[in-house]
Amino acid sequence: MATSLVNQLAHIAVNSINPLDLKAQKKAHSQSLVFDPQAAATQDFDTVYQICLEGYQELCQIDRRFSGFASNIFSEQSKKENRAQMTAAENTELDVVIESFLSLVGVRLLLKPAIKAVEWLVRRFRVHENNTEALVLTFLPYHTKPIFTNLLSILPPTLPAIFKFLHPYKGSLACPSRHTIVHTATNNLAFLSALNTYVLKSCRTQSQYRGLLSFWVGVFTEAVSGMLDQSASRQEAQLRKEQDILLRVLPVLNEGLSMKNIPDLRVGCYIVLTILTSKAQLEDYVLEAMMEAVVSHWTTDTTHAGLICLSVIAQNKRTNKIPSKVYRAVMALSRIDDDLKTLGEQYQVEDLTYGLICGILENLDKGQDASYLQLIWSFIKGNLVGETRTSQAIETILLKADSTESINNHGPDMQRQLANLILKFSESDVFGETVRNLVGKTKIDLELLEMKLQARILPQLPSNDGNFEDTEMKDAVTIVEEEDFTTAAGRIPTRTVNETSFLSHSKSYVFGSLCHAFLLALSSEASVRQFRDLPVLRKSMATTDPLYISFFIRIWCGPYPIQARATSLKCVSSIFDKVESSADMQVLLPYLVYALGDISPKVRRAATDLILMITSRYTTIEEGEKSKEEKSVLGKHDIYGHLDIVRDVSWMSFTDVTKFLRDILVPSLEECRLDATHIIKRLASTLSGSHHRSSNTAPKELNTSTKLAIFTFLGSHINQTSIHSVRLRLLSIMNLVEKVGNVSRTKILLPLLTAQEYQSQETLRGLCANEHINESEYLSQIVGVVTPSDREGLRLLISLVLPREHSLPHQLRKAAVQRIQHIWKPIKSDMQLYFVEALLDLVGKSSTDGFEEEYRAQALEMLRSISLSPKTLLAMLGKLPTFSDGLNDETPSPKRRRIGQVRAGATHGVNDTTFVNRLKITTIILELVEVNMAGKTSQEVLKKLFQVLADIQYAKAQMQVDLGYIQSIVLNALSAIIEQERMSPSPQLDNSSVHADLVVDCVRTSSTPQVQRAALLLMSSLASALPDLVVHSVMPIFTFMGSTIFRLNDEYSTHVIDKTIESIIPPLIETLRKSKGGPVFGASELLLTFVAAFEHIPEHRRLSMFQSLIDKLGAEEFLFAILAMLTDKYAGDQKVAAFAMELSSQYNARIQLQASIFFIFHSMELTRLQTISKYIDLVGDALKPKRTISERLLSLGADGNADSISADLLLLPTQMLSSSRLITRTARLLSKNNSDDVEIVRRCYDHMLEQVLSIMARTKEKKKLHAAYQSFTASLLRLLPIRDFITSVDVLLKQQDCDIQRQGLDSLEQKINACKHRELGAERACINFIPRLQSLLEESFDPLLKHSAITCSNQIIEKYGKKNKKIVIAFDTVVAGQSCLGAFDTRLRIISLLCLALSVEVLGQVIIPIIPQAVPKAIDHLKTSLVEDEEDKTLHNAVYTFIGSLLIHVPWMLVGDYLDCFLRASHESANGGMGFECDRNRIDALHLIAERIEAKECLLALRKTWTNAVIEGPKAVEEHLDMLDMAIERHPKRIIAEQSHVMVDLLLEVFDLRCVQLSHRTEDSYEDEEIEVVEKTANKVAIKVIYKLNDSNFRPIFVRMLEWSVMRTSQQDRKRKLYRQITLFKFLHTFFDTLKSIVTSYAGFIIDSAIDTFSSISPKDSESVMLNNYVILTLNSCFENDQDEFWQSPTHFTSISTGLLSLVPHAASLPSLLPALTSLAASTSSSNQHKSLNSSILAYFRSEAQATRIAAIQCQISLTRRLGEDWLNLLPEMLPFIAEALEDVDEGVEIEVHTWVRLIEETLGESLDPMLL
């Protein structure tokens, strides 16, 4: 047994490196992320360091944070570092640095510089062994990229335990799937912890990136979810496991949420929290802590995700309370309501929103802004809390308002906001019912609440039947002003002027003041008593004068608080306490009935008390007085004002009043106290006599006279009362009673409707708004007084719908329409007909009046909304105008008819007004018949409709007018009636009433699709109901359908066709079965109709239509015929062939459903093969001299076209055999051991092959037919698996027919291409077949056959070539030889090039032996493809494909002469104008040269071929320079520096282009614009070269360039020097402008050259001027970027300023001169130099030339504007010259001087006038 020491020594031995084991060291050194192990093993650390350092330096340019590593892991010293010789502390310190770098470089691992930098860590510091965890975690987000497989290849054999999941992938070098990583994170806690630690550490160092965080969030979230799913078990165990998960996850989330300014990390933590909350069972305190963590440090970037997380957490809390910290954070958001609405569209935010509402209400007592209450309305109105939560929220609001002791203590704003909030809910149509229910449920003292809020919370009860919904009111809140009652009472007069009643219809001038004082008096009983005793109310006369009572009636019937309404009732009760009177107080009864329906129980209690008091008084009077005299009725003459109004009021007798009180009201008082709607039901039931006597509270049965007295009493008060709310509630009672005795409510209340008719819309709206009642509800009750049996009322109601002279309120007309619709059915038929005729008369009128037009539209709408009985419809049809009568009355003479036809193409009557009106009425009546006869049946209506149809057909034929719409209406109505009759248990259709021929005539003669479809549907219904009647008339219908309705593209047409086929085809086929010849022969015409219409049927409907047809015909007999006819009719149409295949497959699929499970697998294939066999038999029958079935089904004819038709017919079986599904399943079938099925397939296959080959042998001369059979044979051959198929193809190759040989090879190529899975035996068979193809290439002389052989080999090489490279290279040797690549056939050359290109990709370096043989031929072919007038783009592209493959895989072989020749040919291609595709292929190949070939070879070739590129033209030059550009970018600085001499030579040749082209211009010389483009590109390339060089390398080059430009030339070559200098200074301008201050010192080299240029300027020479301009621009760039005071040197300044100043006379042609002088002055701070410059410029002020003087002034302006006061220090010297210039005789000089003077004055802030005096 091994001891512990032995184990330790063994472990040390495994992990140690033996310095003498050179093989192991070499293997370790060869491990690389970038290079192959063979190449890496040969590299030393200096080479590796140089390569990796370039990547590191590029990283530093991208991100300066990398620069810190230059002093440690990327220093020169690092090349000598050896971790094995470092101490543990040093290794630890190194690990920190490496991990920091890996964290920072993670975001850029897909960039080459980053991989190069990491390569250094791998090669030098062995991070893949010493820092495996950090390295793998850095690369893990890229686990799907190729770089991860590179990492796996260098990882040590023994990985840390947390990465054990990578072992399988390391062996196969495959990328791990995301599922694997998530599974590991779920089950390997160490791995998850390491990943979390790495991510958080990256975030702390600000080296995180979005890809890392996205990867971490996905893995972490799914891992947490998986752990929670795994924890599901028994409750106790589950809780324990969830606690363990929380202990691991929450610290990570806490740290992540504590980091600021990392939104992606925070959002990721939110997602994990959401998963935790949703799946774990957490306590509320944990959830609240999570919520606080969510809002801590959140920002505007994360609030949206944070709110989502909060909403999920809130859903899982058991309580609704939100922590105060969370509440404050959420409410601090600017638009929290909008944010929650947006979230609410996708997430559940109800619990969060409800928690916020509770928080708002809770914080009201803490001084919170009351405006937050408006957010509650926004939350609930926006449906953010859900239906259940809405009720809870409103209840919480009400309880909060009720529980607050003193709302006033919180200020008026709190009071107002809370009142407004509650009122919004109570007034809302949505929440009003909820508020009312909650008021009763919560037992809130509504009166106390209203007093607290000083507002009426709930309005009066609406007058409908018990619906407590609040009506919409404006200004419902009545906030009592802060005023003392005594003050308000003091302003009230002691008496009224003329007022006797506050219920009068005239305006009251004192009621407002009294009402205001009364509301103030409610605060105390003493104030109320004081108010009652006000003199103006005349309380002492209350029993004789209605003023006192009428005031309080208006209060309790008005929109006032509950306290006010209840107190007003008590005030009226007080008059009965002390006053003894026998006055009749029945005037109170209508208003007490109203009070009994008040929504407030308190008001109803006060009303019941008053009723009991009045009843007691009446009883006392009745018992105490024996006299039967009528008592004086209070207010009888003045309660409503004028005597004329009061005279119409009906009063009850004292006895009737007593009965009303004692027998109706008093027994119902207890129920009225509990139910506000009880009084409505009790009164209605009593007056109508419908109450139940068994009820304990039922009133006594009253006699009719008493009920009539009460009925008329209430009705008269309804008519006369000035309070519309009272009228509304009493009408709700009266409208439930149709009549009492013989008196209907209409008779009593009709004056109210009559009066309402003349009230304006504005007046009505104002009254309803004042009393807070709903206008539409009020009018509905007004028109509700009309009963169905009252003719006078109905006539009035109808008149409201019809037009009238005066305007009628729209709402009243709408209410009248709704009332008529409501009572329509009980109305007697004569009145119905009267109303319908009136509406029809209105609709039929023709007028241009917009007002009447509106009425007509409403009348038409009403006609369509009411239900008409068959009897009414029959009467309407009987009154229909007949078109034929009009024609008979006004038939034109033959001569007139002829003239009309010639002139207008139409006959008499089309434009006649009578005809138009007749047509209009007919249309409307028929529409009504169509709608109202749905679901009904009537033989009379059916017969009449056929008569109408006949009349329409006759009129249409005679008048030539399109009456399609009314035709379709009649046909639809007939269809509905017949369908209803057919579906009835005992149909009673009369054959004499049905005219099928008329329907067929509609189908044939109509051109309207709607009529056609309706007629077809009618025929379908008739065929089902009366088949014998229509069976002989259907063939014309299908003929018509084929040319019309089949072409319509809508769902309804599809329905019509399906219905027609379903109903008509079966009886037709049954008839044909009895005929001679059978159904197929008999139905050939029908089939031809569908086949002929195929092309017109919309594509998406074809399949379903033909399936429906085949189902009804019988698939066994007709499917074959339809397929054959389709193929014959549409020969050559691929869409038809595809359709035929889909049709047959769909049908077969349905057959399979009827088979057994075992038979399903084979039935379809066997069925198809047998079908194809029969199909081939049919084609063979067509080729026979004596045909049988083919003569009937196919359009063969007698003109000898059977061969062509047969060839077309073969297309369908050919495509059917090509079905991939058929091929796949046939292969499976053949692989089975089921001998019966295999035998069937082989027998069928052999039969077809034998028959086809025999026919092919006889039809060689018939090319089309022979070709068709060849295609079929190819498809037949492809049916077999590849293994068997190759055997068949080999047999075909032995035949002498090249066409058959090609067909076999093409089929094999297609079959191999389509093979997407590893087929058994296919690989070996294909590889072994390549030598057979090779021998074919060597032996055959047919280029087409060779082409097919190479094409076939391409598929084999691509799929299986790597399995046996020896066979492939032997085959490629033949392809590259003279018989293929060297052949004269262009197609053979092309396929040979493509085959070689593919082989290069497959074989790699193995292809090298054939390169000397193939490349020269390829280049020759490229030149051949460019021959003028014989260009071959395909050959051109094939050559570039081949060369491109070589450049990718073996670029070192394409150098020297090969490269030079190829570049020259490419230049010729660029000049050839071969098109976009050719240009792209060429450019791609040229780019590969720049990228793949070594710099020395590439640059040398570019230099050698430059002259050729110039000769070929600008495009070739452009591509040449692009290659140079890419080569410079691709190669590192060291390589460029080494090849700088070649580079300079090439650039100088490029720069010499202008000189070469312009010195001796010819027709072929470049245009100036083309030269400009080349020079611009060259300058850009030169700058890139400079970037790769240092000063020591570049300075000699710079000097050489200057020497090149001024080399000695003869006098005749002066122009050449000029052109070179132009090119040079254009480059220098770019040079100084790009590199700026870095190269300012180089300006010293060009000063002399610049001065010489200035001195030799020739203004008339454009080239000289151009050169001077570029020199000035170059100097200007130097001046602008001078940061080292280079130009302040006297030597430099003096010489260059002198030269520039000498050009001032030529400034007009040198636009850059003045800016350059300005920049020169700005570059120096020397006053002496400024003075010298100024003196020279001022000297030009006295020049004789006007242009010189202007240029000098403009120069001064530019200097003044740029330098400001620094320049104006020289003003004393300038003043004399300014004065002289101001007097200049030239106007232009004077203008410029004035401009300069104004600029000086603006700069100095003072005028120059005193100085110039």
XYZ file of N, CA and C in Angstrom, residues 1444-1546:
309
model
N -8.543 31.658 -56.439
C -8.893 32.014 -55.062
C -8.707 30.854 -54.107
N -9.086 29.646 -54.534
C -8.889 28.470 -53.689
C -7.410 28.236 -53.427
N -6.584 28.417 -54.474
C -5.149 28.257 -54.278
C -4.605 29.286 -53.305
N -5.065 30.518 -53.424
C -4.581 31.573 -52.531
C -4.981 31.313 -51.087
N -6.077 30.679 -50.872
C -6.529 30.408 -49.500
C -5.742 29.260 -48.886
N -5.496 28.204 -49.665
C -4.953 26.976 -49.094
C -3.445 26.811 -49.336
N -2.947 27.229 -50.489
C -1.502 27.097 -50.764
C -0.990 28.397 -51.382
N -1.063 29.506 -50.670
C -0.715 30.792 -51.295
C 0.767 30.866 -51.691
N 1.643 30.166 -50.996
C 3.069 30.268 -51.311
C 3.423 29.675 -52.673
N 2.477 28.945 -53.257
C 2.740 28.367 -54.577
C 2.439 29.343 -55.699
N 1.733 30.417 -55.416
C 1.321 31.353 -56.459
C 2.169 32.615 -56.346
N 3.476 32.496 -56.610
C 4.385 33.628 -56.521
C 5.232 33.664 -57.798
N 6.056 34.683 -57.890
C 6.953 34.788 -59.036
C 6.211 35.077 -60.313
N 6.558 34.356 -61.351
C 5.965 34.583 -62.670
C 4.467 34.319 -62.658
N 4.041 33.294 -61.873
C 2.606 33.035 -61.791
C 1.860 34.288 -61.329
N 2.376 34.907 -60.295
C 1.702 36.076 -59.722
C 1.747 37.254 -60.701
N 2.897 37.451 -61.358
C 2.998 38.561 -62.307
C 2.022 38.380 -63.461
N 1.982 37.206 -64.015
C 1.066 36.954 -65.131
C -0.394 37.114 -64.698
N -0.666 36.608 -63.505
C -2.050 36.715 -63.025
C -2.457 38.180 -62.818
N -1.551 38.989 -62.276
C -1.881 40.397 -62.056
C -2.078 41.117 -63.384
N -1.229 40.823 -64.391
C -1.402 41.474 -65.685
C -2.743 41.091 -66.312
N -3.089 39.823 -66.184
C -4.396 39.402 -66.699
C -5.541 40.064 -65.936
N -5.354 40.253 -64.652
C -6.384 40.912 -63.850
C -6.537 42.374 -64.244
N -5.421 43.022 -64.588
C -5.516 44.403 -65.078
C -6.335 44.453 -66.359
N -6.082 43.516 -67.218
C -6.849 43.469 -68.464
C -8.319 43.218 -68.181
N -8.618 42.374 -67.171
C -10.007 42.123 -66.783
C -10.670 43.388 -66.247
N -9.923 44.149 -65.452
C -10.489 45.387 -64.912
C -10.844 46.358 -66.019
N -10.058 46.359 -67.081
C -10.308 47.260 -68.198
C -11.353 46.705 -69.164
N -11.735 45.435 -68.975
C -12.626 44.802 -69.936
C -14.095 45.095 -69.734
N -14.493 45.637 -68.570
C -15.908 45.921 -68.328
C -16.764 44.669 -68.344
N -16.391 43.688 -67.557
C -17.063 42.385 -67.564
C -18.323 42.344 -66.708
N -18.597 43.368 -65.954
C -19.801 43.370 -65.144
C -19.514 43.213 -63.658
N -20.569 43.403 -62.869
C -20.422 43.432 -61.411
C -19.911 42.111 -60.855
N -20.487 40.996 -61.318
C -20.118 39.691 -60.755
C -18.646 39.390 -61.026
N -18.219 39.682 -62.242
C -16.814 39.441 -62.578
C -15.898 40.357 -61.770
N -16.299 41.604 -61.626
C -15.487 42.541 -60.845
C -15.362 42.071 -59.400
N -16.436 41.586 -58.847
C -16.394 41.141 -57.455
C -15.467 39.944 -57.283
N -15.548 38.984 -58.203
C -14.663 37.814 -58.112
C -13.201 38.219 -58.258
N -12.929 39.127 -59.183
C -11.542 39.562 -59.384
C -11.014 40.285 -58.154
N -11.822 41.199 -57.627
C -11.387 41.980 -56.462
C -11.163 41.068 -55.263
N -12.033 40.061 -55.088
C -11.850 39.121 -53.976
C -10.518 38.380 -54.111
N -10.190 37.986 -55.313
C -8.923 37.276 -55.515
C -7.723 38.191 -55.261
N -7.823 39.448 -55.719
C -6.735 40.394 -55.488
C -6.555 40.671 -54.003
N -7.665 40.743 -53.275
C -7.571 40.945 -51.824
C -6.906 39.752 -51.152
N -7.180 38.558 -51.676
C -6.530 37.377 -51.105
C -5.026 37.421 -51.330
N -4.609 37.943 -52.485
C -3.174 38.080 -52.739
C -2.552 38.996 -51.690
N -3.207 40.129 -51.436
C -2.669 41.076 -50.463
C -2.634 40.486 -49.064
N -3.603 39.631 -48.725
C -3.700 39.103 -47.370
C -2.839 37.851 -47.163
N -2.735 37.005 -48.182
C -2.134 35.686 -47.997
C -0.665 35.607 -48.411
N -0.258 36.359 -49.400
C 1.108 36.238 -49.915
C 2.033 37.141 -49.114
N 3.252 36.690 -48.914
C 4.214 37.440 -48.123
C 4.446 38.817 -48.723
N 4.819 39.750 -47.861
C 4.930 41.141 -48.269
C 5.972 41.329 -49.368
N 7.068 40.658 -49.259
C 8.144 40.846 -50.246
C 7.664 40.470 -51.638
N 7.067 39.284 -51.755
C 6.601 38.820 -53.050
C 5.475 39.705 -53.574
N 4.571 40.072 -52.673
C 3.410 40.870 -53.077
C 3.857 42.246 -53.574
N 4.704 42.931 -52.812
C 5.135 44.274 -53.184
C 5.984 44.249 -54.448
N 6.819 43.243 -54.569
C 7.645 43.148 -55.766
C 6.777 42.952 -57.008
N 5.760 42.109 -56.886
C 4.855 41.890 -58.013
C 4.074 43.156 -58.345
N 3.654 43.880 -57.335
C 2.913 45.121 -57.570
C 3.794 46.138 -58.292
N 5.068 46.177 -57.906
C 5.970 47.126 -58.573
C 6.201 46.723 -60.032
N 6.392 45.434 -60.249
C 6.656 44.976 -61.606
C 5.477 45.235 -62.541
N 4.287 45.121 -62.011
C 3.110 45.199 -62.870
C 2.447 46.566 -62.849
N 3.086 47.546 -62.200
C 2.464 48.877 -62.122
C 2.278 49.500 -63.502
N 3.299 49.422 -64.307
C 3.217 50.021 -65.645
C 2.087 49.386 -66.441
N 1.952 48.082 -66.315
C 0.860 47.411 -67.024
C -0.501 47.885 -66.520
N -0.620 48.108 -65.211
C -1.882 48.605 -64.651
C -2.213 49.980 -65.201
N -1.174 50.837 -65.316
C -1.406 52.173 -65.852
C -1.868 52.095 -67.294
N -1.279 51.197 -68.043
C -1.659 51.049 -69.445
C -3.115 50.595 -69.569
N -3.558 49.708 -68.684
C -4.912 49.162 -68.781
C -5.983 50.154 -68.347
N -5.625 51.167 -67.584
C -6.618 52.191 -67.290
C -6.822 52.448 -65.816
N -7.617 53.490 -65.509
C -7.824 53.925 -64.109
C -8.385 52.844 -63.197
N -9.277 52.004 -63.719
C -9.870 50.985 -62.855
C -8.829 49.975 -62.407
N -7.950 49.598 -63.335
C -6.876 48.684 -62.972
C -5.942 49.324 -61.959
N -5.653 50.615 -62.134
C -4.808 51.337 -61.178
C -5.468 51.371 -59.809
N -6.759 51.614 -59.788
C -7.474 51.663 -58.507
C -7.384 50.337 -57.768
N -7.599 49.233 -58.474
C -7.518 47.921 -57.833
C -6.081 47.622 -57.424
N -5.129 48.065 -58.219
C -3.716 47.871 -57.884
C -3.385 48.553 -56.563
N -3.854 49.799 -56.420
C -3.587 50.541 -55.186
C -4.359 49.955 -54.004
N -5.548 49.435 -54.256
C -6.279 48.777 -53.170
C -5.510 47.575 -52.642
N -4.905 46.811 -53.538
C -4.080 45.691 -53.091
C -2.922 46.190 -52.228
N -2.278 47.273 -52.691
C -1.176 47.837 -51.921
C -1.662 48.284 -50.544
N -2.804 48.901 -50.498
C -3.375 49.369 -49.238
C -3.609 48.203 -48.284
N -4.220 47.128 -48.794
C -4.498 45.976 -47.933
C -3.207 45.295 -47.485
N -2.231 45.230 -48.367
C -0.957 44.614 -47.983
C -0.299 45.388 -46.856
N -0.358 46.710 -46.926
C 0.244 47.533 -45.870
C -0.491 47.319 -44.556
N -1.810 47.275 -44.610
C -2.587 47.068 -43.387
C -2.345 45.699 -42.785
N -2.201 44.703 -43.640
C -2.113 43.330 -43.159
C -0.765 43.029 -42.505
N 0.311 43.600 -43.022
C 1.642 43.241 -42.543
C 2.077 44.170 -41.419
N 2.850 43.663 -40.467
C 3.264 44.478 -39.320
C 4.339 45.489 -39.710
N 4.651 46.338 -38.751
C 5.604 47.420 -39.002
C 6.980 46.884 -39.390
N 7.378 45.816 -38.749
C 8.709 45.290 -39.029
C 8.855 44.895 -40.487
N 7.866 44.224 -41.013
C 7.919 43.769 -42.403
C 7.903 44.961 -43.350
N 7.044 45.930 -43.050
C 6.958 47.112 -43.916
C 8.288 47.864 -43.898
N 8.887 47.958 -42.734
C 10.175 48.657 -42.646
C 11.247 47.935 -43.468
N 11.209 46.615 -43.428
C 12.193 45.860 -44.192
C 12.019 46.046 -45.701
N 10.777 46.219 -46.134
C 10.495 46.353 -47.553
C 10.261 47.811 -47.953
N 10.779 48.716 -47.153
C 10.510 50.129 -47.430
C 11.118 50.580 -48.749
N 12.263 49.996 -49.149
C 12.880 50.425 -50.405
C 11.999 50.057 -51.593
N 11.405 48.865 -51.551
C 10.490 48.477 -52.625
C 9.244 49.361 -52.586
N 8.784 49.641 -51.372
C 7.596 50.468 -51.200
C 7.812 51.858 -51.770
N 8.986 52.425 -51.503
C 9.254 53.787 -51.967
C 9.335 53.818 -53.486
N 10.001 52.842 -54.053
C 10.086 52.803 -55.507
C 8.699 52.742 -56.136
N 7.834 51.912 -55.541
C 6.480 51.787 -56.078
C 5.707 53.085 -55.924
